[in-house]
XYZ file of C-alpha atoms in Angstrom:
263
model
C 26.553 -38.439 -44.862
C 24.604 -41.017 -42.813
C 21.107 -40.349 -41.534
C 22.284 -39.777 -37.965
C 25.132 -37.538 -39.080
C 22.715 -35.502 -41.177
C 20.397 -35.113 -38.200
C 23.277 -33.940 -36.034
C 24.953 -31.650 -38.566
C 22.166 -30.557 -40.902
C 20.621 -27.121 -41.012
C 17.323 -25.665 -42.124
C 17.685 -23.365 -45.111
C 15.174 -20.950 -46.610
C 16.112 -19.782 -50.107
C 14.159 -16.871 -51.597
C 14.605 -15.370 -55.054
C 13.266 -11.976 -56.140
C 11.254 -12.586 -59.312
C 11.822 -10.306 -62.288
C 15.156 -9.083 -60.933
C 16.920 -9.413 -64.290
C 14.320 -7.148 -65.911
C 14.673 -4.727 -63.019
C 18.433 -4.520 -63.585
C 17.937 -3.939 -67.304
C 15.323 -1.217 -66.971
C 15.873 0.613 -63.688
C 18.584 2.802 -62.245
C 20.986 1.728 -59.537
C 19.190 3.722 -56.814
C 15.880 1.957 -57.473
C 17.546 -1.461 -57.574
C 19.361 -0.743 -54.315
C 16.063 0.372 -52.796
C 14.452 -2.976 -53.633
C 17.404 -4.876 -52.145
C 17.398 -2.778 -48.966
C 13.655 -3.310 -48.470
C 14.144 -7.050 -48.849
C 17.073 -7.128 -46.443
C 15.064 -5.215 -43.843
C 12.664 -8.161 -43.631
C 15.484 -10.659 -43.116
C 17.317 -8.404 -40.662
C 14.168 -7.983 -38.566
C 13.800 -11.737 -38.113
C 17.488 -12.174 -37.402
C 17.049 -9.752 -34.505
C 13.801 -11.299 -33.247
C 14.819 -14.944 -33.626
C 18.562 -14.985 -33.021
C 19.039 -18.509 -34.399
C 19.123 -17.770 -38.134
C 21.435 -15.682 -40.280
C 21.169 -14.165 -43.757
C 23.374 -14.430 -46.834
C 22.564 -12.238 -49.832
C 23.865 -12.278 -53.408
C 22.313 -10.864 -56.612
C 18.584 -11.737 -56.474
C 18.918 -14.544 -53.914
C 18.571 -14.552 -50.122
C 19.559 -17.454 -47.888
C 18.126 -17.558 -44.380
C 19.854 -20.423 -42.620
C 19.900 -22.072 -39.204
C 23.137 -21.039 -37.534
C 23.343 -23.921 -35.050
C 23.856 -27.303 -36.697
C 21.521 -30.164 -35.853
C 17.868 -30.984 -36.235
C 15.329 -29.470 -33.860
C 11.539 -29.218 -34.054
C 11.931 -25.541 -33.215
C 14.058 -24.973 -36.322
C 11.441 -26.510 -38.622
C 8.644 -24.480 -37.032
C 10.688 -21.270 -37.149
C 11.850 -21.739 -40.740
C 8.382 -21.974 -42.220
C 6.769 -19.383 -39.933
C 9.517 -16.832 -40.554
C 9.416 -17.700 -44.257
C 5.727 -16.733 -44.275
C 6.392 -13.404 -42.582
C 9.306 -12.574 -44.888
C 7.333 -13.426 -48.028
C 4.347 -11.276 -47.085
C 6.669 -8.420 -46.111
C 8.246 -8.525 -49.568
C 4.884 -8.762 -51.325
C 3.583 -5.854 -49.250
C 6.386 -3.776 -50.775
C 5.447 -4.938 -54.275
C 8.391 -7.345 -54.490
C 7.298 -10.742 -55.903
C 9.381 -13.643 -54.635
C 9.557 -17.420 -54.672
C 11.363 -19.776 -52.337
C 11.968 -23.230 -50.912
C 12.807 -24.663 -47.494
C 15.162 -27.636 -47.204
C 17.100 -29.461 -44.501
C 20.530 -30.946 -45.020
C 24.208 -30.164 -45.107
C 25.027 -26.493 -45.473
C 28.549 -25.303 -44.748
C 29.454 -21.687 -44.077
C 33.141 -20.804 -43.711
C 35.614 -18.016 -44.247
C 38.446 -18.702 -46.681
C 42.089 -18.846 -45.555
C 42.538 -15.125 -46.113
C 39.468 -14.463 -43.939
C 38.246 -12.057 -46.633
C 35.616 -14.181 -48.352
C 32.693 -16.260 -47.167
C 32.349 -19.741 -48.645
C 29.070 -21.662 -48.485
C 27.888 -24.875 -50.097
C 25.930 -28.033 -49.397
C 23.141 -30.342 -50.470
C 20.490 -28.223 -48.741
C 21.446 -25.268 -50.940
C 21.474 -27.324 -54.144
C 18.126 -28.913 -53.334
C 16.435 -25.633 -52.421
C 17.763 -23.883 -55.529
C 16.631 -26.631 -57.892
C 13.204 -26.852 -56.259
C 12.640 -23.092 -56.334
C 13.605 -22.872 -60.000
C 11.163 -25.649 -60.919
C 8.106 -23.815 -59.546
C 5.823 -21.484 -61.495
C 4.055 -19.506 -58.797
C 4.728 -16.851 -56.158
C 5.215 -18.661 -52.881
C 7.331 -20.985 -50.751
C 7.541 -24.768 -50.959
C 8.586 -26.981 -48.049
C 10.587 -29.939 -49.341
C 10.386 -33.499 -47.964
C 13.898 -33.161 -46.529
C 12.496 -30.358 -44.334
C 9.152 -31.766 -43.169
C 9.825 -35.514 -42.964
C 12.185 -35.324 -39.919
C 9.483 -33.365 -38.093
C 6.812 -35.910 -39.041
C 8.991 -38.821 -37.899
C 9.248 -37.310 -34.423
C 5.669 -36.007 -34.392
C 3.540 -38.583 -36.243
C 0.404 -37.092 -37.775
C 1.535 -33.491 -37.270
C 1.874 -32.672 -40.966
C -1.724 -33.758 -41.673
C -2.935 -31.897 -38.583
C -1.225 -28.689 -39.721
C -2.734 -29.157 -43.174
C -6.201 -29.399 -41.639
C -5.450 -26.031 -40.024
C -4.566 -24.634 -43.475
C -0.876 -24.058 -42.760
C -0.122 -25.647 -46.138
C -1.358 -27.959 -48.866
C 0.520 -31.086 -49.863
C 1.126 -31.595 -53.569
C 1.177 -35.339 -54.051
C 3.695 -35.115 -56.877
C 6.969 -34.974 -54.990
C 5.219 -34.667 -51.624
C 5.982 -30.961 -51.485
C 4.124 -28.718 -49.052
C 2.794 -25.459 -50.510
C 3.058 -22.956 -47.681
C 0.170 -20.647 -46.802
C 1.861 -17.332 -45.952
C -1.366 -15.668 -44.765
C -1.431 -17.128 -41.283
C -2.465 -13.841 -39.651
C -5.404 -13.280 -42.008
C -6.838 -16.676 -41.146
C -6.367 -16.162 -37.416
C -7.767 -12.632 -37.254
C -10.805 -13.586 -39.343
C -12.150 -15.482 -36.312
C -11.539 -12.481 -34.054
C -13.321 -10.240 -36.551
C -16.340 -12.567 -36.566
C -16.439 -12.256 -32.773
C -16.209 -8.455 -33.018
C -12.864 -8.240 -31.228
C -10.981 -6.210 -33.852
C -11.761 -2.646 -32.761
C -9.193 -0.748 -34.829
C -8.577 -0.252 -38.554
C -7.203 -3.474 -40.066
C -4.043 -1.754 -41.280
C -3.243 -0.718 -37.704
C -3.937 -4.074 -36.056
C -1.112 -6.395 -34.948
C 1.561 -4.401 -36.746
C 3.509 -5.000 -38.839
C 2.626 -8.580 -39.763
C -1.159 -8.415 -40.159
C -1.023 -5.159 -42.194
C 1.743 -6.690 -44.312
C -0.468 -9.671 -45.092
C -3.315 -7.371 -46.129
C -1.003 -5.375 -48.409
C 0.537 -8.581 -49.780
C -2.872 -10.066 -50.567
C -3.901 -6.818 -52.276
C -0.717 -6.799 -54.374
C -1.335 -10.360 -55.584
C -5.049 -9.768 -56.169
C -4.491 -6.571 -58.162
C -1.789 -8.189 -60.297
C -4.002 -11.220 -60.953
C -6.964 -9.042 -61.920
C -4.760 -7.132 -64.342
C -3.817 -10.330 -66.128
C -7.423 -11.584 -66.084
C -8.490 -8.549 -68.122
C -6.378 -9.831 -70.996
C -8.277 -11.909 -73.605
C -5.902 -14.833 -73.084
C -3.423 -14.422 -70.229
C -0.145 -15.741 -71.577
C 3.453 -15.947 -70.523
C 5.130 -17.242 -67.400
C 4.526 -14.036 -65.433
C 0.758 -14.175 -65.928
C 0.707 -17.879 -65.118
C 2.615 -17.305 -61.864
C -0.022 -14.889 -60.587
C -2.954 -16.990 -61.782
C -1.505 -20.118 -60.157
C -0.902 -18.241 -56.910
C -4.435 -16.833 -56.836
C -5.847 -20.322 -57.477
C -3.813 -21.690 -54.554
C -5.023 -18.927 -52.203
C -8.650 -19.529 -53.171
C -8.216 -23.250 -52.519
C -6.553 -22.958 -49.118
C -8.756 -20.058 -47.934
C -12.133 -21.247 -49.129
C -14.821 -18.809 -50.363
C -15.673 -17.132 -47.034
C -12.101 -16.314 -45.996
C -11.124 -15.296 -49.535
C -14.056 -12.869 -49.698
C -13.102 -11.433 -46.286
C -9.507 -10.954 -47.444
C -10.803 -9.135 -50.528
C -12.961 -6.946 -48.286
C -10.251 -5.885 -45.846
C -7.710 -5.267 -48.629
C -9.994 -3.169 -50.841
């Protein structure tokens, strides 16, 4: 597909996997597994209703949140990463660790000839799946296929957003590591000015409380692994890597404030 055709027919795709789902299936009953899935789907369904331009596909431990209308638009890039942040913190607030990737490219969604089955495929799906599987943290990456079209039309915007702590760019592969705690950063300034006059867990519901709960979930899990003499294994490393990323993008003052409001 040519560059112009891709721009006209591509879609933004957010792929999110529930981490540890195989272990959950092996060790838990069907009611508990279904409960986890339903909680996850609630987050996607909420943003389908609020946004109206994205739809959800679910199978096994994987969720696809894709742009329904084909064609590039700045709005679709901005929505995909912002909604991705809200969905991730909603899952983490429920104690559901997840990892994902955002891509842009061909993604076809059709019904088969019998009209009984949905068929979906495309380079955006392949790219997002491969990128998500390659990561060893709990978070969402924004791939070059997703952010470069936005940068081409808005030169300097990616660096400007990075200066505002929306993400960090990893030079290897030029992948953006998304900061999902956009509400915590914003409300910190209001708190410094004394404008938050209600309990934090009641302020700007549900997204700000979800971020507080999500931060607490990650912090508690990280602290548990840090009590081990030598944290080992991929699970421990995921949490340690995620905590390191949050400390880097927050800085000491904001990280300490997040610890305070989530304690």
